[in-house]
Short mmCIF file of C-alpha atoms in Angstrom, two decimals:
data_model
loop_
_atom_site.label_atom_id
_atom_site.label_comp_id
_atom_site.label_asym_id
_atom_site.label_seq_id
_atom_site.Cartn_x
_atom_site.Cartn_y
_atom_site.Cartn_z
CA GLY A 973 19.28 41.06 23.02
CA PHE A 974 21.73 38.45 22.67
CA CYS A 975 19.76 36.41 19.26
CA GLY A 976 22.89 34.33 18.22
CA THR A 977 23.54 37.08 14.97
CA ASN A 978 26.87 36.54 12.52
CA MET A 979 27.40 33.06 14.43
CA LEU A 980 27.25 30.02 12.67
CA VAL A 981 26.49 26.78 14.80
CA GLY A 982 27.22 23.16 13.69
CA LEU A 983 23.41 21.41 14.77
CA LEU A 984 24.37 16.99 14.96
CA ASP A 985 21.05 15.13 15.37
CA THR A 986 19.14 12.87 14.04
CA GLY A 987 18.06 14.79 10.99
CA PHE A 988 15.94 18.02 10.31
CA SER A 989 12.99 19.48 8.42
CA LEU A 990 12.00 22.59 7.79
CA GLU A 991 8.77 22.37 7.07
CA HIS A 992 7.24 23.81 10.69
CA SER A 993 6.45 27.30 10.27
CA ALA A 994 8.46 28.31 12.93
CA LEU A 995 11.94 26.60 11.27
CA GLN A 996 11.39 27.92 8.02
CA HIS A 997 13.19 31.25 7.65
CA VAL A 998 16.41 29.28 9.95
CA ASP A 999 19.43 30.53 7.43
CA VAL A 1000 21.30 26.96 6.51
CA ILE A 1001 24.08 27.49 5.00
CA ALA A 1002 24.64 23.51 3.81
CA GLN A 1003 23.07 20.05 5.28
CA HIS A 1004 24.72 16.53 5.30
CA ASP A 1005 23.61 13.67 5.80
CA PHE A 1006 25.93 11.57 7.43
CA VAL A 1007 24.61 8.31 7.64
CA ASN A 1008 23.06 7.79 4.01
CA ASP A 1009 25.58 10.09 2.46
CA ASP A 1010 24.10 12.96 1.06
CA ALA A 1011 23.36 16.62 1.18
CA ASN A 1012 20.31 16.32 2.54
CA ALA A 1013 19.20 15.39 6.09
CA ALA A 1014 15.77 15.64 6.32
CA ASP A 1015 13.73 12.17 5.55
CA GLU A 1016 14.36 10.35 2.96
CA ILE A 1017 11.68 8.06 1.90
CA GLY A 1018 13.13 4.34 1.32
CA GLN A 1019 16.37 4.96 3.15
CA ASP A 1020 14.75 6.52 5.77
CA ASP A 1021 11.98 5.24 9.38
CA ILE A 1022 9.37 7.56 9.72
CA GLY A 1023 10.14 10.80 11.66
CA GLU A 1024 13.88 9.84 12.06
CA ASP A 1025 14.52 13.64 12.18
CA GLU A 1026 11.89 14.85 14.92
CA HIS A 1027 14.14 14.74 17.66
CA GLY A 1028 16.97 17.02 15.14
CA SER A 1029 13.82 19.19 14.50
CA ILE A 1030 12.93 19.82 17.96
CA VAL A 1031 16.47 21.00 19.20
CA LEU A 1032 16.69 23.41 16.06
CA GLY A 1033 13.36 25.23 16.24
CA VAL A 1034 14.35 24.88 19.92
CA ILE A 1035 18.13 27.64 19.41
CA ALA A 1036 16.41 28.57 16.31
CA GLY A 1037 12.15 28.77 16.58
CA ASN A 1038 11.38 32.03 15.79
CA ALA A 1039 7.33 31.83 15.09
CA PRO A 1040 6.37 35.32 17.52
CA GLY A 1041 3.39 34.59 20.54
CA ASN A 1042 4.69 31.05 20.06
CA LEU A 1043 8.43 30.14 19.79
CA MET A 1044 11.41 31.85 19.73
CA GLY A 1045 14.74 30.16 20.09
CA VAL A 1046 17.66 31.20 21.63
CA ALA A 1047 19.19 31.72 18.33
CA TYR A 1048 17.27 32.36 15.41
CA ARG A 1049 19.78 35.04 13.77
CA ALA A 1050 22.46 32.20 13.77
CA SER A 1051 23.17 30.83 10.71
CA TYR A 1052 23.22 26.01 11.31
CA LEU A 1053 25.22 23.64 9.32
CA LEU A 1054 23.00 20.04 9.99
CA ALA A 1055 24.65 17.00 10.23
CA LYS A 1056 22.65 14.58 10.69
CA THR A 1057 24.54 11.85 12.34
CA GLU A 1058 22.08 9.63 13.87
CA LYS A 1059 19.65 7.46 12.96
CA VAL A 1060 17.43 6.40 15.01
CA ARG A 1061 15.54 3.40 13.81
CA HIS A 1062 15.64 1.29 11.41
CA ASN A 1063 13.29 -0.91 9.32
CA GLY A 1064 11.59 0.57 12.90
CA ASN A 1065 13.80 -1.60 15.22
CA GLU A 1066 16.08 0.59 17.78
CA PHE A 1067 20.02 0.98 16.22
CA GLU A 1068 22.00 1.53 18.74
CA ARG A 1069 25.64 0.74 16.86
CA LEU A 1070 29.69 2.29 16.78
CA ILE A 1071 28.91 3.06 13.23
CA GLU A 1072 27.47 6.29 15.35
CA GLU A 1073 30.41 8.41 16.58
CA ASP A 1074 32.01 7.93 13.69
CA TRP A 1075 29.18 9.16 12.25
CA TRP A 1076 28.88 12.10 14.78
CA ILE A 1077 32.82 13.26 14.18
CA GLN A 1078 32.48 13.05 10.44
CA GLY A 1079 29.88 15.42 11.80
CA LEU A 1080 32.04 17.21 14.25
CA GLU A 1081 34.98 17.27 11.79
CA TRP A 1082 32.33 18.61 8.44
CA ALA A 1083 31.03 21.73 10.74
CA GLU A 1084 34.75 22.77 12.02
CA ALA A 1085 35.92 22.57 7.48
CA MET A 1086 32.63 24.70 6.73
CA GLY A 1087 33.89 27.74 10.39
CA ALA A 1088 31.37 26.49 12.51
CA ASP A 1089 31.70 28.79 15.61
CA ILE A 1090 30.07 26.70 17.97
CA ILE A 1091 29.32 22.92 18.32
CA SER A 1092 25.52 21.76 19.61
CA SER A 1093 24.87 18.03 19.77
CA SER A 1094 21.42 16.81 21.76
CA LEU A 1095 22.83 13.16 21.24
CA GLY A 1096 25.14 11.29 23.15
CA TYR A 1097 26.14 6.96 23.48
CA ALA A 1098 26.64 5.25 26.77
CA ASP A 1099 25.52 1.65 26.50
CA TRP A 1100 28.53 0.23 25.42
CA TYR A 1101 30.92 2.50 28.28
CA ARG A 1102 31.41 1.31 31.77
CA PHE A 1103 31.36 4.33 34.34
CA GLU A 1104 35.38 3.86 34.74
CA ASN A 1105 36.29 4.73 30.90
CA LEU A 1106 33.52 8.78 31.40
CA ASP A 1107 37.30 9.38 32.08
CA GLY A 1108 36.92 12.35 29.00
CA LYS A 1109 40.06 10.37 27.86
CA THR A 1110 38.65 7.35 26.81
CA SER A 1111 35.96 7.89 24.19
CA LYS A 1112 36.82 7.98 20.53
CA LEU A 1113 34.42 11.11 20.83
CA THR A 1114 34.80 12.95 24.01
CA ILE A 1115 38.46 12.42 22.01
CA ALA A 1116 37.13 14.33 19.32
CA ALA A 1117 35.15 17.02 20.74
CA ASN A 1118 38.14 17.65 23.28
CA LEU A 1119 40.25 18.41 20.16
CA ALA A 1120 37.40 21.04 18.78
CA VAL A 1121 36.99 22.72 21.67
CA GLU A 1122 41.39 23.00 21.67
CA LYS A 1123 40.80 24.02 17.90
CA GLY A 1124 38.30 27.42 19.43
CA LEU A 1125 34.63 25.73 19.56
CA THR A 1126 32.40 25.68 22.04
CA VAL A 1127 30.38 22.03 22.30
CA VAL A 1128 28.20 22.41 24.04
CA VAL A 1129 26.34 18.24 24.27
CA ALA A 1130 23.89 16.67 25.73
CA ALA A 1131 24.50 15.52 29.67
CA GLY A 1132 22.24 12.52 29.17
CA ASN A 1133 19.30 10.90 30.01
CA ARG A 1134 21.17 8.02 32.64
CA GLY A 1135 20.14 10.26 35.76
CA GLU A 1136 17.64 7.49 36.43
CA GLN A 1137 18.78 4.49 35.85
CA PRO A 1138 21.51 3.58 38.24
CA LEU A 1139 24.66 0.87 37.31
CA LEU A 1140 23.44 -1.61 40.02
CA ASP A 1141 27.19 -2.89 39.87
CA LEU A 1142 28.68 -0.34 40.83
CA GLY A 1143 26.34 1.17 43.00
CA LEU A 1144 25.55 4.14 41.68
CA GLY A 1145 22.71 6.32 41.31
CA GLY A 1146 23.41 7.24 37.35
CA ARG A 1147 26.22 8.14 34.49
CA ILE A 1148 26.72 10.83 31.65
CA ASN A 1149 27.01 9.81 28.10
CA VAL A 1150 30.31 10.20 25.75
CA PRO A 1151 30.97 13.07 24.94
CA ALA A 1152 29.36 15.01 28.12
CA ASP A 1153 32.82 13.24 30.00
CA GLY A 1154 34.88 16.16 27.67
CA PHE A 1155 37.11 17.79 29.80
CA ASP A 1156 36.59 21.26 27.71
CA VAL A 1157 33.57 20.27 27.01
CA LEU A 1158 30.03 21.86 27.71
CA ALA A 1159 27.66 19.04 29.94
CA ILE A 1160 24.53 20.71 29.69
CA GLY A 1161 21.95 17.94 32.03
CA ALA A 1162 18.27 19.31 34.48
CA VAL A 1163 15.96 18.25 36.72
CA ASP A 1164 12.84 18.19 38.48
CA ARG A 1165 11.31 20.76 40.29
CA ASP A 1166 12.41 18.26 42.60
CA GLY A 1167 15.87 18.50 41.87
#
């Protein structure tokens, strides 16, 4: 019986297309593109590479999708705030820059000011951090996530996709991303059937 009724979820991701039939019912209260600073979180011709909003749309489908017999999201009756805070590519080249942390924080602050109950973000950053920086208090992204929790938000973030990428210089098998190192965020990860 828990399907998100009366909850306001803020999603921070790569953008969101609501064109798929499983997403056409989604109750979107507001959306904002912090990358391009406008009110459309979907791909726009001339400012986004095609497919930028794919990851965010998939995440939204997992959470809010409603296509009985095919896909039922875990919170399909919630209301949503959609914040585009990530740029995947620019003119076909991978885009991974520190500015994305600023966009994420802007999206977090916006969603909190709009009254979000929960923040969910399947994004994280690791390229400019070393293992010793993953201490829950170094990254400005992690600091912002911790502050949001202190303000009463539930912040759910991806642990990251670095588990199989060893830190050879430190002899470690893998690591999380920021802001998953936050003290009070819910860092969600997965393993395969073999653990």
